CSV table of C-alpha atoms and ligand atoms in Angstrom, one decimal:
chain,number,residue,atom,x,y,z
A,1,UNK,CA,68.8,25.8,126.2
A,2,UNK,CA,72.4,26.0,127.1
A,3,UNK,CA,73.0,26.3,130.8
A,4,UNK,CA,74.2,29.9,131.3
A,5,UNK,CA,74.7,31.3,134.8
A,6,UNK,CA,74.5,34.9,136.1
A,7,UNK,CA,77.2,36.2,138.6
A,8,UNK,CA,76.0,39.2,140.5
A,9,UNK,CA,77.9,41.1,143.3
A,10,UNK,CA,75.2,42.8,145.4
A,11,UNK,CA,74.8,46.2,147.0
A,12,UNK,CA,76.1,48.3,144.2
A,13,UNK,CA,74.5,51.7,144.0
A,14,UNK,CA,71.8,51.8,141.3
A,15,UNK,CA,71.1,55.1,139.5
A,16,UNK,CA,70.0,56.3,136.1
A,17,UNK,CA,67.5,55.1,133.5
A,18,UNK,CA,66.4,52.1,131.7
A,19,UNK,CA,64.4,51.7,128.4
A,20,UNK,CA,61.7,49.1,128.1
A,21,UNK,CA,61.5,46.8,125.0
A,22,UNK,CA,58.6,45.4,123.1
A,23,UNK,CA,56.2,43.1,124.8
A,24,UNK,CA,57.2,39.3,124.4
A,25,UNK,CA,53.6,38.3,125.0
A,26,UNK,CA,52.4,40.5,122.2
A,27,UNK,CA,55.2,39.6,119.8
A,28,UNK,CA,54.5,35.8,120.1
A,29,UNK,CA,50.8,36.0,119.0
A,30,UNK,CA,51.8,38.6,116.4
A,31,UNK,CA,54.3,36.1,114.9
A,32,UNK,CA,51.7,33.3,114.9
A,33,UNK,CA,49.2,35.7,113.1
A,34,UNK,CA,51.7,36.1,110.2
A,35,UNK,CA,50.4,32.6,109.1
A,36,UNK,CA,47.1,34.1,108.3
A,37,UNK,CA,48.3,36.4,105.5
A,38,UNK,CA,50.1,36.0,102.2
A,39,UNK,CA,50.9,39.7,102.3
A,40,UNK,CA,54.0,41.7,103.2
A,41,UNK,CA,54.1,42.5,107.0
A,42,UNK,CA,56.5,44.7,108.9
A,43,UNK,CA,56.5,44.5,112.7
A,44,UNK,CA,58.8,46.7,114.7
A,45,UNK,CA,59.8,46.9,118.4
A,46,UNK,CA,60.0,43.1,118.6
A,47,UNK,CA,62.1,42.0,121.5
A,48,UNK,CA,65.1,40.0,120.7
A,49,UNK,CA,64.5,37.1,123.2
A,50,UNK,CA,64.8,33.4,122.9
A,51,UNK,CA,61.0,32.6,122.6
A,52,UNK,CA,60.7,35.0,119.8
A,53,UNK,CA,63.6,33.5,117.9
A,54,UNK,CA,62.0,30.0,118.3
A,55,UNK,CA,58.7,31.2,116.8
A,56,UNK,CA,60.7,32.8,113.9
A,57,UNK,CA,62.6,29.5,113.2
A,58,UNK,CA,59.2,27.6,113.2
A,59,UNK,CA,57.8,30.1,110.6
A,60,UNK,CA,60.9,29.6,108.5
A,61,UNK,CA,60.5,25.8,108.8
A,62,UNK,CA,57.0,25.9,107.2
A,63,UNK,CA,58.4,28.0,104.3
A,64,UNK,CA,58.0,31.5,105.7
A,65,UNK,CA,60.2,34.2,104.1
A,66,UNK,CA,61.0,36.2,107.3
A,67,UNK,CA,63.8,38.4,108.6
A,68,UNK,CA,64.6,39.8,112.0
A,69,UNK,CA,67.1,42.6,112.4
A,70,UNK,CA,67.2,45.6,114.9
A,71,UNK,CA,63.9,44.4,116.5
A,72,UNK,CA,62.1,44.6,113.2
A,73,UNK,CA,60.4,41.6,111.5
A,74,UNK,CA,59.8,41.6,107.8
A,75,UNK,CA,57.8,38.7,106.6
A,76,UNK,CA,55.9,37.4,103.6
A,77,UNK,CA,54.2,33.9,104.1
A,78,UNK,CA,53.0,33.4,100.5
A,79,UNK,CA,52.9,29.5,100.6
A,80,UNK,CA,53.0,27.7,103.7
A,81,UNK,CA,53.9,24.0,103.6
A,82,UNK,CA,51.0,22.2,105.2
A,83,UNK,CA,51.5,19.1,107.3
A,84,UNK,CA,55.0,20.1,108.5
A,85,UNK,CA,55.8,19.2,111.9
A,86,UNK,CA,56.6,22.3,113.9
A,87,UNK,CA,59.7,20.8,115.6
A,88,UNK,CA,60.7,20.0,119.2
A,89,UNK,CA,62.0,23.5,119.7
A,90,UNK,CA,58.6,25.0,119.3
A,91,UNK,CA,57.4,22.4,121.8
A,92,UNK,CA,59.6,24.0,124.4
A,93,UNK,CA,57.5,27.2,124.6
A,94,UNK,CA,53.9,27.7,125.5
A,95,UNK,CA,53.4,30.0,122.4
A,96,UNK,CA,53.5,27.0,120.1
A,97,UNK,CA,49.8,26.5,121.0
A,98,UNK,CA,49.2,29.8,119.0
A,99,UNK,CA,49.8,28.1,115.8
A,100,UNK,CA,46.7,26.0,116.1
A,101,UNK,CA,44.1,28.7,115.2
A,102,UNK,CA,45.7,30.6,112.4
A,103,UNK,CA,47.1,27.4,110.7
A,104,UNK,CA,43.7,25.7,110.8
A,105,UNK,CA,42.2,28.9,109.4
A,106,UNK,CA,44.9,29.3,106.6
A,107,UNK,CA,45.3,25.8,105.3
A,108,UNK,CA,43.1,23.5,107.4
A,109,UNK,CA,45.9,21.4,108.9
A,110,UNK,CA,48.4,21.8,111.8
A,111,UNK,CA,50.7,19.5,113.6
A,112,UNK,CA,52.6,21.0,116.6
A,113,UNK,CA,54.1,19.6,119.8
A,114,UNK,CA,52.1,19.8,123.1
A,115,UNK,CA,53.1,23.3,124.4
A,116,UNK,CA,55.8,23.6,127.0
A,117,UNK,CA,56.7,26.9,128.6
A,118,UNK,CA,57.3,27.8,132.3
A,119,UNK,CA,56.7,24.9,134.9
A,120,UNK,CA,54.4,26.9,136.9
A,121,UNK,CA,51.5,24.5,137.3
A,122,UNK,CA,48.6,23.3,135.2
A,123,UNK,CA,48.7,24.8,131.7
A,124,UNK,CA,45.4,23.8,130.3
A,125,UNK,CA,44.6,24.1,126.5
A,126,UNK,CA,41.0,22.4,126.8
A,127,UNK,CA,39.3,25.9,126.1
A,128,UNK,CA,41.3,26.3,123.0
A,129,UNK,CA,40.3,22.7,121.7
A,130,UNK,CA,36.7,23.2,122.8
A,131,UNK,CA,36.4,26.5,120.9
A,132,UNK,CA,38.2,25.3,117.8
A,133,UNK,CA,36.1,22.2,117.6
A,134,UNK,CA,32.9,24.4,117.8
A,135,UNK,CA,34.3,26.1,114.8
A,136,UNK,CA,34.5,22.9,112.9
A,137,UNK,CA,38.1,21.6,113.7
A,138,UNK,CA,39.0,18.1,114.6
A,139,UNK,CA,41.7,18.0,117.2
A,140,UNK,CA,43.7,14.7,117.9
A,141,UNK,CA,46.6,14.1,120.3
A,142,UNK,CA,49.0,11.5,119.0
A,143,UNK,CA,52.0,11.0,121.4
A,144,UNK,CA,53.3,14.4,122.2
A,145,UNK,CA,51.8,16.0,119.1
A,146,UNK,CA,48.6,17.9,118.6
A,147,UNK,CA,47.0,17.5,115.2
A,148,UNK,CA,44.2,19.8,114.0
A,149,UNK,CA,42.3,19.4,110.8
A,150,UNK,CA,39.3,21.1,109.3
A,151,UNK,CA,37.5,21.4,105.9
A,152,UNK,CA,36.8,25.0,106.8
A,153,UNK,CA,36.2,27.0,110.0
A,154,UNK,CA,32.7,28.5,110.7
A,155,UNK,CA,31.9,31.5,112.8
A,156,UNK,CA,31.0,30.7,116.4
A,157,UNK,CA,29.2,32.1,119.4
A,158,UNK,CA,31.7,30.9,122.1
A,159,UNK,CA,31.9,31.5,125.9
A,160,UNK,CA,35.3,30.7,127.5
A,161,UNK,CA,34.7,28.6,130.6
A,162,UNK,CA,37.6,30.6,132.1
A,163,UNK,CA,39.9,33.6,131.4
A,164,UNK,CA,42.6,32.4,129.0
A,165,UNK,CA,45.1,34.8,127.3
A,166,UNK,CA,46.4,32.4,124.5
A,167,UNK,CA,43.0,30.8,124.3
A,168,UNK,CA,41.4,34.1,123.5
A,169,UNK,CA,44.3,34.9,121.0
A,170,UNK,CA,43.9,31.4,119.3
A,171,UNK,CA,40.2,31.9,118.6
A,172,UNK,CA,40.5,35.4,117.5
A,173,UNK,CA,43.0,34.3,114.9
A,174,UNK,CA,40.9,31.3,113.8
A,175,UNK,CA,37.7,33.5,113.5
A,176,UNK,CA,39.4,36.1,111.5
A,177,UNK,CA,39.3,33.8,108.4
A,178,UNK,CA,36.3,31.7,109.4
A,179,UNK,CA,33.1,31.5,107.2
A,180,UNK,CA,30.8,33.9,109.1
A,181,UNK,CA,30.8,36.0,112.2
A,182,UNK,CA,32.0,35.0,115.7
A,183,UNK,CA,31.4,36.4,119.2
A,184,UNK,CA,33.9,35.3,121.9
A,185,UNK,CA,32.5,35.8,125.3
A,186,UNK,CA,34.3,35.9,128.7
A,187,UNK,CA,37.5,36.7,126.7
A,188,UNK,CA,40.7,37.7,128.5
A,189,UNK,CA,41.4,41.5,128.8
A,190,UNK,CA,45.1,41.5,128.7
A,191,UNK,CA,46.6,44.4,126.6
A,192,UNK,CA,48.7,42.0,124.5
A,193,UNK,CA,45.3,40.7,123.1
A,194,UNK,CA,44.4,44.1,122.0
A,195,UNK,CA,47.8,44.6,120.3
A,196,UNK,CA,47.1,41.4,118.4
A,197,UNK,CA,43.6,42.7,117.4
A,198,UNK,CA,45.3,46.0,116.2
A,199,UNK,CA,47.7,44.1,114.1
A,200,UNK,CA,45.0,41.8,112.5
A,201,UNK,CA,42.7,44.8,111.8
A,202,UNK,CA,45.7,46.4,110.1
A,203,UNK,CA,46.0,43.2,108.0
A,204,UNK,CA,42.4,43.6,107.0
A,205,UNK,CA,40.6,41.7,109.7
A,206,UNK,CA,37.3,43.1,111.2
A,207,UNK,CA,37.6,42.7,115.0
A,208,UNK,CA,36.1,44.8,117.7
A,209,UNK,CA,36.2,44.4,121.5
A,210,UNK,CA,33.1,45.1,123.6
A,211,UNK,CA,34.4,44.6,127.2
A,212,UNK,CA,35.1,40.9,127.6
A,213,UNK,CA,33.2,40.1,124.4
A,214,UNK,CA,35.1,40.2,121.0
A,215,UNK,CA,33.2,40.4,117.8
A,216,UNK,CA,34.9,39.1,114.6
A,217,UNK,CA,33.6,39.2,111.0
A,218,UNK,CA,35.2,36.3,109.2
A,219,UNK,CA,37.1,37.4,106.0
A,220,UNK,CA,38.3,35.3,103.1
A,221,UNK,CA,41.9,36.6,103.2
A,222,UNK,CA,44.2,39.0,104.9
A,223,UNK,CA,46.9,41.3,103.4
A,224,UNK,CA,49.8,43.7,104.1
A,225,UNK,CA,50.4,45.5,107.4
A,226,UNK,CA,52.9,47.7,109.2
A,227,UNK,CA,52.7,47.4,113.1
A,228,UNK,CA,54.6,48.4,116.3
A,229,UNK,CA,54.5,46.0,119.2
A,230,UNK,CA,53.4,47.7,122.5
A,231,UNK,CA,56.0,48.1,125.4
A,232,UNK,CA,56.4,45.0,127.6
A,233,UNK,CA,54.4,45.8,130.8
A,234,UNK,CA,56.0,42.9,132.8
A,235,UNK,CA,59.5,44.1,131.9
A,236,UNK,CA,58.2,47.6,133.0
A,237,UNK,CA,57.0,46.3,136.3
A,238,UNK,CA,60.2,44.3,136.9
A,239,UNK,CA,62.3,47.4,136.5
A,240,UNK,CA,60.0,49.6,138.6
A,241,UNK,CA,60.3,47.1,141.4
A,242,UNK,CA,64.1,47.1,140.9
A,243,UNK,CA,63.9,50.8,141.2
A,244,UNK,CA,62.4,50.4,144.8
A,245,UNK,CA,65.7,48.8,145.8
A,246,UNK,CA,67.8,51.7,144.5
A,247,UNK,CA,69.4,54.6,146.5
A,248,UNK,CA,68.6,57.3,143.9
A,249,UNK,CA,65.8,58.0,141.4
A,250,UNK,CA,65.4,55.4,138.8
A,251,UNK,CA,63.8,56.4,135.6
A,252,UNK,CA,62.0,53.6,133.5
A,253,UNK,CA,61.6,54.9,130.0
A,254,UNK,CA,59.4,54.1,127.0
A,255,UNK,CA,56.6,52.8,129.3
A,256,UNK,CA,52.8,52.7,129.1
A,257,UNK,CA,52.1,53.5,132.9
A,258,UNK,CA,48.5,52.7,132.6
A,259,UNK,CA,49.3,49.1,131.7
A,260,UNK,CA,50.7,48.5,135.2
A,261,UNK,CA,48.3,50.7,137.2
A,262,UNK,CA,47.6,47.9,139.6
A,263,UNK,CA,51.3,47.5,140.5
A,264,UNK,CA,51.8,51.2,140.8
A,265,UNK,CA,48.8,51.5,143.2
A,266,UNK,CA,50.2,48.6,145.4
A,267,UNK,CA,53.7,50.3,145.5
A,268,UNK,CA,52.2,53.6,146.4
A,269,UNK,CA,50.3,51.9,149.2
A,270,UNK,CA,53.6,50.4,150.4
A,271,UNK,CA,55.0,54.0,150.7
A,272,UNK,CA,57.0,54.0,147.5
A,273,UNK,CA,57.2,57.5,145.8
A,274,UNK,CA,56.3,57.2,142.1
A,275,UNK,CA,56.1,60.0,139.6
A,276,UNK,CA,54.9,59.8,136.0
A,277,UNK,CA,56.1,62.2,133.3
A,278,UNK,CA,54.6,61.1,129.9
A,279,UNK,CA,56.1,57.7,129.1
A,280,UNK,CA,58.7,57.8,132.0
A,281,UNK,CA,58.0,56.2,135.4
A,282,UNK,CA,60.3,57.8,138.2
A,283,UNK,CA,60.8,55.8,141.3
A,284,UNK,CA,62.3,57.8,144.2
A,285,UNK,CA,64.4,55.8,146.9
A,286,UNK,CA,62.5,55.0,150.0
A,287,UNK,CA,63.9,53.4,153.1
A,288,UNK,CA,60.6,52.5,154.9
A,289,UNK,CA,58.1,50.3,152.9
A,290,UNK,CA,55.0,48.8,154.5
A,291,UNK,CA,53.9,45.3,154.1
A,292,UNK,CA,50.8,44.4,152.0
A,293,UNK,CA,48.3,41.7,151.2
A,294,UNK,CA,47.3,40.9,147.6
A,295,UNK,CA,46.0,38.4,145.2
A,296,UNK,CA,47.0,37.7,141.5
A,297,UNK,CA,44.1,38.1,139.1
A,298,UNK,CA,43.4,38.3,135.4
A,299,UNK,CA,44.0,41.7,133.8
A,300,UNK,CA,43.3,44.4,135.0
A,301,UNK,CA,44.1,42.8,138.4
A,302,UNK,CA,47.6,42.3,139.8
A,303,UNK,CA,49.4,40.2,137.2
A,304,UNK,CA,50.7,36.7,138.1
A,305,UNK,CA,53.7,37.5,135.9
A,306,UNK,CA,54.9,40.1,138.5
A,307,UNK,CA,54.2,38.0,141.5
A,308,UNK,CA,57.7,36.6,141.9
A,309,UNK,CA,59.3,40.0,141.4
A,310,UNK,CA,57.1,41.7,144.0
A,311,UNK,CA,57.8,38.8,146.5
A,312,UNK,CA,61.4,39.7,146.4
A,313,UNK,CA,60.6,43.3,147.2
A,314,UNK,CA,58.3,42.3,150.0
A,315,UNK,CA,61.2,40.7,151.9
A,316,UNK,CA,62.4,44.3,152.4
A,317,UNK,CA,59.2,45.6,153.9
A,318,UNK,CA,58.9,46.0,157.6
A,319,UNK,CA,56.3,43.4,158.7
A,320,UNK,CA,54.3,40.4,157.3
A,321,UNK,CA,53.0,40.5,153.7
A,322,UNK,CA,50.9,37.9,152.0
A,323,UNK,CA,50.5,37.0,148.3
A,324,UNK,CA,47.8,34.7,147.1
A,325,UNK,CA,48.5,33.1,143.6
A,326,UNK,CA,45.1,32.5,142.0
A,327,UNK,CA,46.2,31.9,138.4
A,328,UNK,CA,48.7,29.0,138.5
A,329,UNK,CA,48.8,26.2,141.0
A,330,UNK,CA,52.5,25.9,141.3
A,331,UNK,CA,54.0,29.4,140.9
A,332,UNK,CA,56.0,29.7,144.1
A,333,UNK,CA,59.2,28.0,143.1
A,334,UNK,CA,61.2,31.1,143.6
A,335,UNK,CA,60.3,31.3,147.4
A,336,UNK,CA,62.8,28.6,148.4
A,337,UNK,CA,65.5,30.1,146.2
A,338,UNK,CA,64.9,33.6,147.9
A,339,UNK,CA,65.0,31.9,151.3
A,340,UNK,CA,68.5,30.5,150.4
A,341,UNK,CA,69.6,34.2,150.2
A,342,UNK,CA,68.1,35.1,153.5
A,343,UNK,CA,64.4,35.6,152.8
A,344,UNK,CA,61.7,34.5,155.4
A,345,UNK,CA,58.9,33.1,153.2
A,346,UNK,CA,56.5,30.4,154.4
A,347,UNK,CA,54.2,28.7,151.8
A,348,UNK,CA,50.8,27.1,152.4
A,349,UNK,CA,48.9,26.0,149.4
A,350,UNK,CA,48.2,29.2,147.2
A,351,UNK,CA,49.3,31.6,150.0
A,352,UNK,CA,53.0,32.9,150.5
A,353,UNK,CA,53.7,34.7,153.7
A,354,UNK,CA,56.7,37.0,153.5
A,355,UNK,CA,58.3,38.5,156.7
A,356,UNK,CA,60.6,41.4,156.5
A,357,UNK,CA,63.0,43.0,156.8
A,358,UNK,CA,65.6,40.3,156.2
A,359,UNK,CA,69.2,40.9,155.2
A,360,UNK,CA,70.2,39.0,151.9
A,361,UNK,CA,73.5,37.2,151.6
A,362,UNK,CA,74.9,36.1,148.3
A,363,UNK,CA,74.5,32.3,147.5
A,364,UNK,CA,76.2,30.3,144.8
A,365,UNK,CA,73.4,27.7,144.4
A,366,UNK,CA,70.2,29.6,143.6
A,367,UNK,CA,68.3,28.1,140.6
A,368,UNK,CA,66.2,29.8,138.2
A,369,UNK,CA,63.1,27.6,137.8
A,370,UNK,CA,61.1,29.7,135.4
A,371,UNK,CA,61.2,33.0,133.5
A,372,UNK,CA,59.7,35.4,136.1
A,373,UNK,CA,61.2,33.5,139.0
A,374,UNK,CA,64.7,34.2,137.4
A,375,UNK,CA,63.9,37.9,137.6
A,376,UNK,CA,63.1,37.6,141.3
A,377,UNK,CA,66.4,36.0,142.0
A,378,UNK,CA,68.2,38.8,140.1
A,379,UNK,CA,66.4,41.4,142.3
A,380,UNK,CA,67.4,39.4,145.4
A,381,UNK,CA,71.0,39.2,144.3
A,382,UNK,CA,71.2,43.0,143.7
A,383,UNK,CA,70.6,43.6,147.4
A,384,UNK,CA,72.6,40.7,148.8
A,385,UNK,CA,75.9,41.0,150.6
A,386,UNK,CA,78.6,39.4,148.4
A,387,UNK,CA,78.3,37.2,145.3
A,388,UNK,CA,75.3,35.3,144.0
A,389,UNK,CA,75.4,32.8,141.2
A,390,UNK,CA,72.0,32.2,139.4
A,391,UNK,CA,72.0,28.7,137.8
A,392,UNK,CA,69.9,27.9,134.8
A,393,UNK,CA,69.8,31.6,134.0
A,394,UNK,CA,68.9,30.8,130.4
A,395,UNK,CA,65.3,31.0,131.6
A,396,UNK,CA,65.9,34.7,132.0
A,397,UNK,CA,66.8,35.2,128.3
A,398,UNK,CA,63.5,33.7,127.2
A,399,UNK,CA,61.7,37.0,128.0
A,400,UNK,CA,64.0,39.8,129.0
A,401,UNK,CA,65.9,41.6,126.3
A,402,UNK,CA,69.5,42.5,127.3
A,403,UNK,CA,68.8,42.3,131.0
A,404,UNK,CA,72.4,42.1,132.1
A,405,UNK,CA,73.2,45.1,129.9
A,406,UNK,CA,70.3,47.1,131.2
A,407,UNK,CA,71.2,46.5,134.8
A,408,UNK,CA,74.9,47.1,134.3
A,409,UNK,CA,73.9,50.6,132.8
A,410,UNK,CA,72.1,51.2,136.2
A,411,UNK,CA,75.2,50.4,138.0
A,412,UNK,CA,74.8,46.7,138.9
A,413,UNK,CA,77.7,44.3,139.0
A,414,UNK,CA,76.3,41.5,136.8
A,415,UNK,CA,77.9,39.2,134.3
A,416,UNK,CA,76.9,36.1,132.3
A,417,UNK,CA,79.2,33.2,132.9
A,418,UNK,CA,79.1,29.6,131.5
B,1,EPZ,C1,49.7,33.7,129.1
B,1,EPZ,O1,49.8,32.3,129.3
B,1,EPZ,C2,51.1,34.3,129.3
B,1,EPZ,N1,51.9,33.7,128.2
B,1,EPZ,C3,51.7,33.9,130.7
B,1,EPZ,O2,53.0,34.5,130.8
B,1,EPZ,C4,50.8,34.5,131.7
B,1,EPZ,O3,51.3,34.0,133.0
B,1,EPZ,C5,49.4,33.9,131.6
B,1,EPZ,O4,48.9,34.3,130.2
B,1,EPZ,C6,48.4,34.5,132.5
B,1,EPZ,O5,48.3,35.9,132.4
B,1,EPZ,C7,51.9,34.1,127.0
B,1,EPZ,O6,51.1,35.0,126.7
B,1,EPZ,C8,52.8,33.5,125.9
B,1,EPZ,P1,46.2,31.3,130.4
B,1,EPZ,P2,48.6,31.3,129.0
B,1,EPZ,O7,45.7,30.4,129.3
B,1,EPZ,O8,47.8,31.9,127.9
B,1,EPZ,C9,44.0,27.8,132.8
B,1,EPZ,C10,55.3,34.7,131.1
B,1,EPZ,O9,55.9,34.7,132.1
B,1,EPZ,N2,43.6,27.3,131.5
B,1,EPZ,O10,45.6,32.6,130.6
B,1,EPZ,O11,49.1,30.0,128.8
B,1,EPZ,C11,45.6,27.6,132.9
B,1,EPZ,O12,45.8,26.2,133.3
B,1,EPZ,C12,54.2,33.7,130.8
B,1,EPZ,O13,55.4,35.6,130.1
B,1,EPZ,C13,42.8,26.2,131.4
B,1,EPZ,O14,42.6,25.5,132.3
B,1,EPZ,O15,47.7,31.4,130.3
B,1,EPZ,C14,45.9,28.6,134.0
B,1,EPZ,O16,45.7,28.1,135.2
B,1,EPZ,C15,54.1,32.8,132.0
B,1,EPZ,N3,42.4,25.7,130.2
B,1,EPZ,C16,44.9,29.8,133.7
B,1,EPZ,O17,43.9,29.1,133.0
B,1,EPZ,C17,42.8,26.4,128.9
B,1,EPZ,O18,42.4,26.0,127.9
B,1,EPZ,C18,45.4,31.0,132.9
B,1,EPZ,O19,46.0,30.4,131.8
B,1,EPZ,C19,43.5,27.6,129.1
B,1,EPZ,C20,43.9,28.1,130.3
């Protein structure tokens, strides 16, 4: 990715409203699911972000007829070239792993680079492989490539050893075209998984969630569908947290507040005044915020994808807060970067201790290590005295649609520079 930078002059008054885009982590499995059908599929509210564009390129590279305009995907994957190597680009994102299940189900062969994605620690895929092998797939690693083959997938009763979002999505897609019925136990509960189930059922699949068990009736083929991606709960949470730094009411529009209930509870406990009006979340300015202790958990617990953004906010609470990161084993890379701006964050293993209130000063050398870390640095820069340059800002454009434009509309002084 080219090395864009963000230049932010802090302490501008933030005011007004921001509209949430479609969920990246629902759009990515939705795109992979297109390989399951030779029908005509229209998906709207797809965020125009880098990871989505990489998945679209990959689908075109295997012969997919797919267009993407005004956040709408129109696709028809009548004949997929099998055995095609889904190029290096796909290997740069985690979602590449999502081609395994559907392409094994559709044409019995797939070759894809080992998944990349954010450097936030161990990104296992053993549960994906274990489940697919139980369904009758052979999985081989040759160099940096994963090669999957099968003479036909069979329905399975599989219990995930641990909660995995893309692992659950992969096996749901594989089981949709398997021979026989499947039950996936100890499945992840993230809303993006249910959005994928909704899309697949519209394509003719037969999938039902019963708590953390997912029941799938294998079909012989899937067809046409029209679907709208759910709003992005992590983008929602990011702008709600940004609203806590503002001097006036900030309105976050086109939300599904129930998807970030855990964050809203935590912010209310910290003393933030939050009102909900239909799909609008209104955050009122507050000067005094209290510190808090929390742990990241699988959904519906506090999401690891909002941990970095909340850490930035906790630097402005009066006292000592603590975050325990329980999902990934290296997801505090943003702490040092926030400390460069004036934060007081001490790390020990999976615990970050944040002491506030600290004054932030602009810094020209902060570095965006991963997607959500880059959002935390933007939040820190908004409240810093003077100019901040966020290096490696391309990370941000992997998952936030039009972030500079959305923040400028709220009054921030932010620009993309090379
Ligand atoms: C998804 O990643 C999201 N990405 C991540 O969002 C999110 O942080 C993560 O779920 C957790 O909520 C997408 O949906 C594209 P996992 P995923 O499999 O599926 C271990 C963002 O910022 N594990 O639920 O890769 C794994 O190592 C990104 O948008 C295994 O050990 O996460 C991790 O510690 C970052 N073996 C934990 O489970 C496996 O086979 C959770 O991983 C699978 C997972």
